[in-house]
Tab-separated table of N, CA and C in Angstrom:
chain	number	residue	atom	x	y	z
A	17	UNK	N	-94.903	-108.744	-141.971
A	17	UNK	CA	-94.576	-109.236	-140.658
A	17	UNK	C	-93.276	-108.620	-140.156
A	18	UNK	N	-93.016	-107.408	-140.534
A	18	UNK	CA	-91.777	-106.747	-140.131
A	18	UNK	C	-91.665	-106.650	-138.619
A	19	UNK	N	-90.474	-106.900	-138.120
A	19	UNK	CA	-90.134	-106.727	-136.709
A	19	UNK	C	-90.809	-107.714	-135.757
A	20	UNK	N	-91.482	-108.714	-136.237
A	20	UNK	CA	-92.134	-109.708	-135.376
A	20	UNK	C	-91.414	-111.041	-135.578
A	21	UNK	N	-90.831	-111.608	-134.505
A	21	UNK	CA	-90.151	-112.903	-134.641
A	21	UNK	C	-91.110	-113.994	-135.126
A	22	UNK	N	-90.582	-114.912	-135.926
A	22	UNK	CA	-91.396	-115.993	-136.480
A	22	UNK	C	-92.088	-116.812	-135.398
A	23	UNK	N	-91.402	-117.069	-134.273
A	23	UNK	CA	-92.018	-117.897	-133.235
A	23	UNK	C	-93.227	-117.203	-132.610
A	24	UNK	N	-93.179	-115.897	-132.470
A	24	UNK	CA	-94.329	-115.162	-131.928
A	24	UNK	C	-95.488	-115.200	-132.918
A	25	UNK	N	-95.179	-114.976	-134.200
A	25	UNK	CA	-96.215	-115.049	-135.233
A	25	UNK	C	-96.869	-116.429	-135.221
A	26	UNK	N	-96.055	-117.473	-135.160
A	26	UNK	CA	-96.580	-118.842	-135.164
A	26	UNK	C	-97.448	-119.114	-133.942
A	27	UNK	N	-97.027	-118.628	-132.771
A	27	UNK	CA	-97.807	-118.837	-131.547
A	27	UNK	C	-99.179	-118.176	-131.658
A	28	UNK	N	-99.211	-116.935	-132.123
A	28	UNK	CA	-100.489	-116.221	-132.262
A	28	UNK	C	-101.347	-116.890	-133.337
A	29	UNK	N	-100.745	-117.280	-134.443
A	29	UNK	CA	-101.483	-117.907	-135.550
A	29	UNK	C	-102.059	-119.268	-135.172
A	30	UNK	N	-101.505	-119.914	-134.144
A	30	UNK	CA	-101.943	-121.256	-133.746
A	30	UNK	C	-103.034	-121.238	-132.675
A	31	UNK	N	-103.670	-120.112	-132.457
A	31	UNK	CA	-104.730	-120.009	-131.450
A	31	UNK	C	-105.813	-121.057	-131.721
A	32	UNK	N	-106.092	-121.951	-130.751
A	32	UNK	CA	-107.050	-123.036	-131.012
A	32	UNK	C	-108.490	-122.559	-131.213
A	33	UNK	N	-108.914	-121.518	-130.522
A	33	UNK	CA	-110.279	-121.008	-130.715
A	33	UNK	C	-110.438	-120.463	-132.125
A	34	UNK	N	-109.453	-119.698	-132.572
A	34	UNK	CA	-109.504	-119.157	-133.933
A	34	UNK	C	-109.540	-120.276	-134.963
A	35	UNK	N	-108.753	-121.321	-134.731
A	35	UNK	CA	-108.747	-122.455	-135.654
A	35	UNK	C	-110.125	-123.105	-135.723
A	36	UNK	N	-110.799	-123.194	-134.594
A	36	UNK	CA	-112.138	-123.790	-134.550
A	36	UNK	C	-113.117	-123.010	-135.418
A	37	UNK	N	-113.032	-121.680	-135.376
A	37	UNK	CA	-113.945	-120.846	-136.158
A	37	UNK	C	-113.515	-120.664	-137.607
A	38	UNK	N	-112.230	-120.915	-137.887
A	38	UNK	CA	-111.720	-120.698	-139.233
A	38	UNK	C	-111.065	-119.335	-139.411
A	39	UNK	N	-110.743	-118.655	-138.322
A	39	UNK	CA	-110.095	-117.344	-138.377
A	39	UNK	C	-108.605	-117.542	-138.663
A	40	UNK	N	-108.103	-116.809	-139.643
A	40	UNK	CA	-106.690	-116.896	-140.017
A	40	UNK	C	-105.989	-115.571	-139.751
A	41	UNK	N	-104.764	-115.658	-139.243
A	41	UNK	CA	-103.920	-114.484	-139.069
A	41	UNK	C	-103.237	-114.212	-140.405
A	42	UNK	N	-103.604	-113.106	-141.050
A	42	UNK	CA	-103.077	-112.790	-142.379
A	42	UNK	C	-101.849	-111.890	-142.329
A	43	UNK	N	-101.742	-111.060	-141.291
A	43	UNK	CA	-100.611	-110.151	-141.189
A	43	UNK	C	-100.438	-109.744	-139.736
A	44	UNK	N	-99.197	-109.484	-139.342
A	44	UNK	CA	-98.884	-109.109	-137.971
A	44	UNK	C	-97.700	-108.161	-137.971
A	45	UNK	N	-97.855	-107.042	-137.296
A	45	UNK	CA	-96.780	-106.071	-137.182
A	45	UNK	C	-96.845	-105.407	-135.822
A	46	UNK	N	-95.909	-104.549	-135.506
A	46	UNK	CA	-95.931	-103.873	-134.212
A	46	UNK	C	-97.222	-103.058	-134.033
A	47	UNK	N	-98.067	-103.500	-133.116
A	47	UNK	CA	-99.323	-102.795	-132.848
A	47	UNK	C	-100.383	-102.927	-133.910
A	48	UNK	N	-100.197	-103.834	-134.860
A	48	UNK	CA	-101.170	-104.024	-135.941
A	48	UNK	C	-101.358	-105.513	-136.223
A	49	UNK	N	-102.511	-105.836	-136.744
A	49	UNK	CA	-102.774	-107.217	-137.176
A	49	UNK	C	-103.943	-107.215	-138.142
A	50	UNK	N	-103.968	-108.257	-138.959
A	50	UNK	CA	-105.071	-108.467	-139.903
A	50	UNK	C	-105.490	-109.924	-139.790
A	51	UNK	N	-106.786	-110.136	-139.552
A	51	UNK	CA	-107.331	-111.492	-139.519
A	51	UNK	C	-108.427	-111.600	-140.570
A	52	UNK	N	-108.691	-112.837	-141.001
A	52	UNK	CA	-109.688	-113.071	-142.042
A	52	UNK	C	-110.550	-114.272	-141.684
A	53	UNK	N	-111.794	-114.222	-142.126
A	53	UNK	CA	-112.745	-115.301	-141.875
A	53	UNK	C	-113.699	-115.407	-143.050
A	54	UNK	N	-113.743	-116.586	-143.678
A	54	UNK	CA	-114.701	-116.827	-144.755
A	54	UNK	C	-116.064	-117.107	-144.134
A	55	UNK	N	-117.081	-116.423	-144.617
A	55	UNK	CA	-118.442	-116.614	-144.102
A	55	UNK	C	-119.011	-117.896	-144.698
A	56	UNK	N	-119.336	-118.836	-143.823
A	56	UNK	CA	-119.932	-120.115	-144.232
A	56	UNK	C	-121.311	-120.244	-143.608
A	57	UNK	N	-122.066	-121.209	-144.056
A	57	UNK	CA	-123.406	-121.470	-143.508
A	57	UNK	C	-123.351	-121.705	-142.004
A	58	UNK	N	-122.279	-122.334	-141.534
A	58	UNK	CA	-122.149	-122.671	-140.105
A	58	UNK	C	-122.000	-121.435	-139.230
A	59	UNK	N	-121.662	-120.301	-139.814
A	59	UNK	CA	-121.462	-119.067	-139.042
A	59	UNK	C	-122.692	-118.155	-139.048
A	60	UNK	N	-123.783	-118.624	-139.654
A	60	UNK	CA	-124.990	-117.798	-139.728
A	60	UNK	C	-125.843	-117.942	-138.479
A	61	UNK	N	-126.604	-116.892	-138.201
A	61	UNK	CA	-127.605	-116.960	-137.126
A	61	UNK	C	-128.950	-117.340	-137.736
A	62	UNK	N	-130.005	-117.329	-136.930
A	62	UNK	CA	-131.328	-117.741	-137.433
A	62	UNK	C	-131.941	-116.736	-138.405
A	63	UNK	N	-131.343	-115.551	-138.553
A	63	UNK	CA	-131.798	-114.582	-139.554
A	63	UNK	C	-131.134	-114.829	-140.914
A	64	UNK	N	-130.123	-115.712	-140.923
A	64	UNK	CA	-129.409	-115.987	-142.162
A	64	UNK	C	-128.258	-115.030	-142.425
A	65	UNK	N	-127.849	-114.305	-141.392
A	65	UNK	CA	-126.704	-113.396	-141.502
A	65	UNK	C	-125.604	-113.879	-140.564
A	66	UNK	N	-124.361	-113.446	-140.785
A	66	UNK	CA	-123.275	-113.888	-139.905
A	66	UNK	C	-123.577	-113.561	-138.438
A	67	UNK	N	-123.383	-114.529	-137.586
A	67	UNK	CA	-123.640	-114.364	-136.153
A	67	UNK	C	-122.734	-113.267	-135.606
A	68	UNK	N	-123.286	-112.401	-134.767
A	68	UNK	CA	-122.503	-111.332	-134.157
A	68	UNK	C	-121.302	-111.861	-133.398
A	69	UNK	N	-121.436	-113.045	-132.807
A	69	UNK	CA	-120.322	-113.642	-132.078
A	69	UNK	C	-119.166	-114.003	-132.989
A	70	UNK	N	-119.455	-114.394	-134.211
A	70	UNK	CA	-118.387	-114.711	-135.172
A	70	UNK	C	-117.668	-113.442	-135.605
A	71	UNK	N	-118.435	-112.379	-135.864
A	71	UNK	CA	-117.841	-111.098	-136.255
A	71	UNK	C	-117.010	-110.550	-135.097
A	72	UNK	N	-117.572	-110.611	-133.889
A	72	UNK	CA	-116.843	-110.152	-132.700
A	72	UNK	C	-115.552	-110.948	-132.518
A	73	UNK	N	-115.621	-112.266	-132.662
A	73	UNK	CA	-114.439	-113.111	-132.476
A	73	UNK	C	-113.352	-112.784	-133.487
A	74	UNK	N	-113.736	-112.501	-134.713
A	74	UNK	CA	-112.760	-112.109	-135.732
A	74	UNK	C	-112.056	-110.817	-135.324
A	75	UNK	N	-112.823	-109.820	-134.905
A	75	UNK	CA	-112.252	-108.542	-134.481
A	75	UNK	C	-111.395	-108.724	-133.230
A	76	UNK	N	-111.878	-109.517	-132.287
A	76	UNK	CA	-111.145	-109.757	-131.048
A	76	UNK	C	-109.820	-110.461	-131.318
A	77	UNK	N	-109.799	-111.352	-132.299
A	77	UNK	CA	-108.561	-112.047	-132.652
A	77	UNK	C	-107.529	-111.067	-133.209
A	78	UNK	N	-107.972	-110.115	-134.028
A	78	UNK	CA	-107.057	-109.102	-134.552
A	78	UNK	C	-106.551	-108.210	-133.420
A	79	UNK	N	-107.439	-107.834	-132.519
A	79	UNK	CA	-107.095	-107.030	-131.337
A	79	UNK	C	-106.062	-107.749	-130.477
A	80	UNK	N	-106.293	-109.010	-130.183
A	80	UNK	CA	-105.373	-109.789	-129.352
A	80	UNK	C	-104.009	-109.923	-130.033
A	81	UNK	N	-104.020	-110.192	-131.329
A	81	UNK	CA	-102.757	-110.345	-132.056
A	81	UNK	C	-101.976	-109.035	-132.065
A	82	UNK	N	-102.641	-107.937	-132.387
A	82	UNK	CA	-101.965	-106.638	-132.450
A	82	UNK	C	-101.401	-106.235	-131.099
A	83	UNK	N	-102.170	-106.477	-130.046
A	83	UNK	CA	-101.747	-106.024	-128.717
A	83	UNK	C	-100.664	-106.900	-128.104
A	84	UNK	N	-100.487	-108.107	-128.610
A	84	UNK	CA	-99.454	-109.009	-128.106
A	84	UNK	C	-98.320	-109.237	-129.104
A	85	UNK	N	-98.351	-108.558	-130.226
A	85	UNK	CA	-97.387	-108.788	-131.302
A	85	UNK	C	-95.949	-108.521	-130.900
A	86	UNK	N	-95.744	-107.566	-130.025
A	86	UNK	CA	-94.377	-107.183	-129.684
A	86	UNK	C	-93.806	-107.967	-128.504
A	87	UNK	N	-94.563	-108.970	-128.040
A	87	UNK	CA	-94.034	-109.878	-127.035
A	87	UNK	C	-94.420	-109.567	-125.606
A	88	UNK	N	-94.800	-108.342	-125.338
A	88	UNK	CA	-95.232	-107.973	-123.999
A	88	UNK	C	-96.657	-108.473	-123.809
A	89	UNK	N	-96.912	-109.147	-122.669
A	89	UNK	CA	-98.260	-109.650	-122.410
A	89	UNK	C	-99.241	-108.493	-122.321
A	90	UNK	N	-100.349	-108.613	-123.025
A	90	UNK	CA	-101.423	-107.626	-122.991
A	90	UNK	C	-102.722	-108.366	-122.739
A	91	UNK	N	-103.470	-107.915	-121.733
A	91	UNK	CA	-104.721	-108.552	-121.339
A	91	UNK	C	-105.882	-107.579	-121.545
A	92	UNK	N	-106.939	-108.051	-122.159
A	92	UNK	CA	-108.080	-107.183	-122.439
A	92	UNK	C	-108.706	-106.651	-121.151
A	93	UNK	N	-108.928	-105.344	-121.122
A	93	UNK	CA	-109.640	-104.696	-120.026
A	93	UNK	C	-111.103	-104.471	-120.390
A	94	UNK	N	-111.314	-104.031	-121.618
A	94	UNK	CA	-112.671	-103.765	-122.081
A	94	UNK	C	-112.703	-103.772	-123.599
A	95	UNK	N	-113.863	-104.122	-124.126
A	95	UNK	CA	-114.069	-104.086	-125.566
A	95	UNK	C	-115.505	-103.660	-125.838
A	96	UNK	N	-115.729	-103.160	-127.034
A	96	UNK	CA	-117.094	-102.930	-127.502
A	96	UNK	C	-117.094	-103.025	-129.009
A	97	UNK	N	-118.260	-103.291	-129.545
A	97	UNK	CA	-118.375	-103.433	-130.993
A	97	UNK	C	-119.680	-102.798	-131.449
A	98	UNK	N	-119.619	-102.161	-132.596
A	98	UNK	CA	-120.810	-101.636	-133.261
A	98	UNK	C	-120.965	-102.384	-134.572
A	99	UNK	N	-122.122	-103.007	-134.751
A	99	UNK	CA	-122.407	-103.748	-135.977
A	99	UNK	C	-123.095	-102.796	-136.946
A	100	UNK	N	-122.580	-102.723	-138.162
A	100	UNK	CA	-123.070	-101.731	-139.119
A	100	UNK	C	-123.753	-102.336	-140.336
A	101	UNK	N	-123.362	-103.553	-140.709
A	101	UNK	CA	-123.917	-104.198	-141.899
A	101	UNK	C	-123.693	-105.699	-141.778
A	102	UNK	N	-124.324	-106.443	-142.656
A	102	UNK	CA	-124.155	-107.900	-142.670
A	102	UNK	C	-123.417	-108.308	-143.937
A	103	UNK	N	-122.777	-109.450	-143.869
A	103	UNK	CA	-122.080	-110.016	-145.027
A	103	UNK	C	-122.877	-111.217	-145.534
A	104	UNK	N	-122.470	-111.727	-146.657
A	104	UNK	CA	-123.132	-112.862	-147.294
A	104	UNK	C	-122.255	-114.110	-147.202
A	105	UNK	N	-122.889	-115.263	-147.272
A	105	UNK	CA	-122.145	-116.514	-147.355
A	105	UNK	C	-121.243	-116.444	-148.589
A	106	UNK	N	-119.995	-116.854	-148.419
A	106	UNK	CA	-119.024	-116.823	-149.505
A	106	UNK	C	-118.106	-115.617	-149.457
A	107	UNK	N	-118.525	-114.555	-148.758
A	107	UNK	CA	-117.660	-113.388	-148.615
A	107	UNK	C	-116.607	-113.662	-147.548
A	108	UNK	N	-115.524	-112.921	-147.612
A	108	UNK	CA	-114.486	-113.002	-146.589
A	108	UNK	C	-114.516	-111.733	-145.764
A	109	UNK	N	-114.665	-111.906	-144.463
A	109	UNK	CA	-114.579	-110.782	-143.535
A	109	UNK	C	-113.107	-110.546	-143.216
A	110	UNK	N	-112.705	-109.295	-143.189
A	110	UNK	CA	-111.334	-108.909	-142.887
A	110	UNK	C	-111.363	-107.935	-141.717
A	111	UNK	N	-110.582	-108.225	-140.689
A	111	UNK	CA	-110.470	-107.341	-139.532
A	111	UNK	C	-109.055	-106.783	-139.479
A	112	UNK	N	-108.949	-105.464	-139.437
A	112	UNK	CA	-107.653	-104.799	-139.358
A	112	UNK	C	-107.592	-104.016	-138.056
A	113	UNK	N	-106.640	-104.400	-137.200
A	113	UNK	CA	-106.453	-103.754	-135.897
A	113	UNK	C	-105.260	-102.818	-135.945
A	114	UNK	N	-105.426	-101.653	-135.338
A	114	UNK	CA	-104.337	-100.691	-135.227
A	114	UNK	C	-104.354	-100.056	-133.850
A	115	UNK	N	-103.185	-99.970	-133.252
A	115	UNK	CA	-103.061	-99.298	-131.958
A	115	UNK	C	-103.238	-97.803	-132.189
A	116	UNK	N	-104.085	-97.163	-131.368
A	116	UNK	CA	-104.262	-95.726	-131.526
A	116	UNK	C	-103.856	-94.933	-130.285
A	117	UNK	N	-103.506	-95.620	-129.209
A	117	UNK	CA	-102.995	-94.934	-128.014
A	117	UNK	C	-102.227	-95.942	-127.172
A	118	UNK	N	-101.145	-95.476	-126.562
A	118	UNK	CA	-100.382	-96.359	-125.688
A	118	UNK	C	-99.763	-95.550	-124.558
A	119	UNK	N	-99.867	-96.098	-123.359
A	119	UNK	CA	-99.160	-95.548	-122.204
A	119	UNK	C	-98.312	-96.679	-121.620
A	120	UNK	N	-97.720	-96.427	-120.477
A	120	UNK	CA	-96.836	-97.432	-119.890
A	120	UNK	C	-97.576	-98.727	-119.578
A	121	UNK	N	-98.807	-98.670	-119.109
A	121	UNK	CA	-99.537	-99.862	-118.673
A	121	UNK	C	-100.800	-100.194	-119.471
A	122	UNK	N	-101.233	-99.324	-120.351
A	122	UNK	CA	-102.427	-99.608	-121.138
A	122	UNK	C	-102.207	-99.213	-122.598
A	123	UNK	N	-103.059	-99.732	-123.444
A	123	UNK	CA	-103.064	-99.340	-124.858
A	123	UNK	C	-104.475	-99.545	-125.389
A	124	UNK	N	-104.851	-98.772	-126.385
A	124	UNK	CA	-106.162	-98.938	-127.001
A	124	UNK	C	-105.994	-99.169	-128.501
A	125	UNK	N	-106.967	-99.884	-129.037
A	125	UNK	CA	-106.933	-100.322	-130.432
A	125	UNK	C	-108.289	-100.110	-131.078
A	126	UNK	N	-108.254	-99.857	-132.379
A	126	UNK	CA	-109.463	-99.817	-133.195
A	126	UNK	C	-109.340	-100.945	-134.210
A	127	UNK	N	-110.437	-101.652	-134.402
A	127	UNK	CA	-110.467	-102.736	-135.382
A	127	UNK	C	-111.636	-102.483	-136.321
A	128	UNK	N	-111.353	-102.374	-137.603
A	128	UNK	CA	-112.396	-102.237	-138.609
A	128	UNK	C	-112.591	-103.588	-139.273
A	129	UNK	N	-113.836	-104.034	-139.327
A	129	UNK	CA	-114.183	-105.294	-139.983
A	129	UNK	C	-114.910	-104.956	-141.278
A	130	UNK	N	-114.391	-105.476	-142.382
A	130	UNK	CA	-114.988	-105.189	-143.680
A	130	UNK	C	-115.297	-106.474	-144.447
A	131	UNK	N	-116.204	-106.335	-145.387
A	131	UNK	CA	-116.493	-107.367	-146.391
A	131	UNK	C	-116.429	-106.635	-147.719
A	132	UNK	N	-115.351	-106.823	-148.443
A	132	UNK	CA	-115.138	-106.031	-149.656
A	132	UNK	C	-114.942	-104.579	-149.270
A	133	UNK	N	-115.709	-103.700	-149.855
A	133	UNK	CA	-115.603	-102.262	-149.571
A	133	UNK	C	-116.500	-101.820	-148.423
A	134	UNK	N	-117.371	-102.707	-147.943
A	134	UNK	CA	-118.350	-102.326	-146.918
A	134	UNK	C	-117.829	-102.587	-145.507
A	135	UNK	N	-118.006	-101.601	-144.632
A	135	UNK	CA	-117.649	-101.778	-143.224
A	135	UNK	C	-118.784	-102.520	-142.533
A	136	UNK	N	-118.454	-103.662	-141.970
A	136	UNK	CA	-119.429	-104.523	-141.296
A	136	UNK	C	-119.519	-104.192	-139.810
A	137	UNK	N	-118.373	-103.870	-139.183
A	137	UNK	CA	-118.361	-103.576	-137.759
A	137	UNK	C	-117.134	-102.741	-137.408
A	138	UNK	N	-117.270	-102.012	-136.303
A	138	UNK	CA	-116.145	-101.277	-135.725
A	138	UNK	C	-116.017	-101.735	-134.276
A	139	UNK	N	-114.834	-102.177	-133.928
A	139	UNK	CA	-114.531	-102.743	-132.610
A	139	UNK	C	-113.502	-101.845	-131.946
A	140	UNK	N	-113.668	-101.605	-130.655
A	140	UNK	CA	-112.690	-100.845	-129.876
A	140	UNK	C	-112.288	-101.703	-128.693
A	141	UNK	N	-110.997	-101.702	-128.355
A	141	UNK	CA	-110.539	-102.474	-127.212
A	141	UNK	C	-109.398	-101.779	-126.485
A	142	UNK	N	-109.312	-102.060	-125.203
A	142	UNK	CA	-108.234	-101.506	-124.376
A	142	UNK	C	-107.606	-102.647	-123.611
A	143	UNK	N	-106.283	-102.656	-123.527
A	143	UNK	CA	-105.544	-103.705	-122.831
A	143	UNK	C	-104.747	-103.145	-121.664
A	144	UNK	N	-104.464	-104.054	-120.746
A	144	UNK	CA	-103.568	-103.794	-119.607
A	144	UNK	C	-102.301	-104.579	-119.846
A	145	UNK	N	-101.177	-103.929	-119.625
A	145	UNK	CA	-99.871	-104.577	-119.800
A	145	UNK	C	-99.228	-104.706	-118.420
A	146	UNK	N	-99.349	-105.899	-117.787
A	146	UNK	CA	-98.824	-106.069	-116.421
A	146	UNK	C	-97.312	-105.919	-116.330
């Protein structure tokens, strides 16, 4: 958590939507974040695999944390996700966000979602900094 004030970390970690799903902020740094989510039965879809919305929400939480970590308000302009594999109940999904481009008013991020060594999804997002 280098260079991130404790109050900012606490504010991001206390996101009520993330708390509802069970998403935890595991790490936060300038332009980076790591979130985690344990796959439970409640997060499965009718196929018995983690719901795409849960995977997306985990990645989006890492994106939001990374893009707002330095205190400047960042608002999502666009996002997309590619689902590559499914995880199992009992596994922990990990989303790691990293800023890969920044200009004065926008920035873009890549978020890799993994379960162990397997990549489950790749998320891309771009923010506007008013």
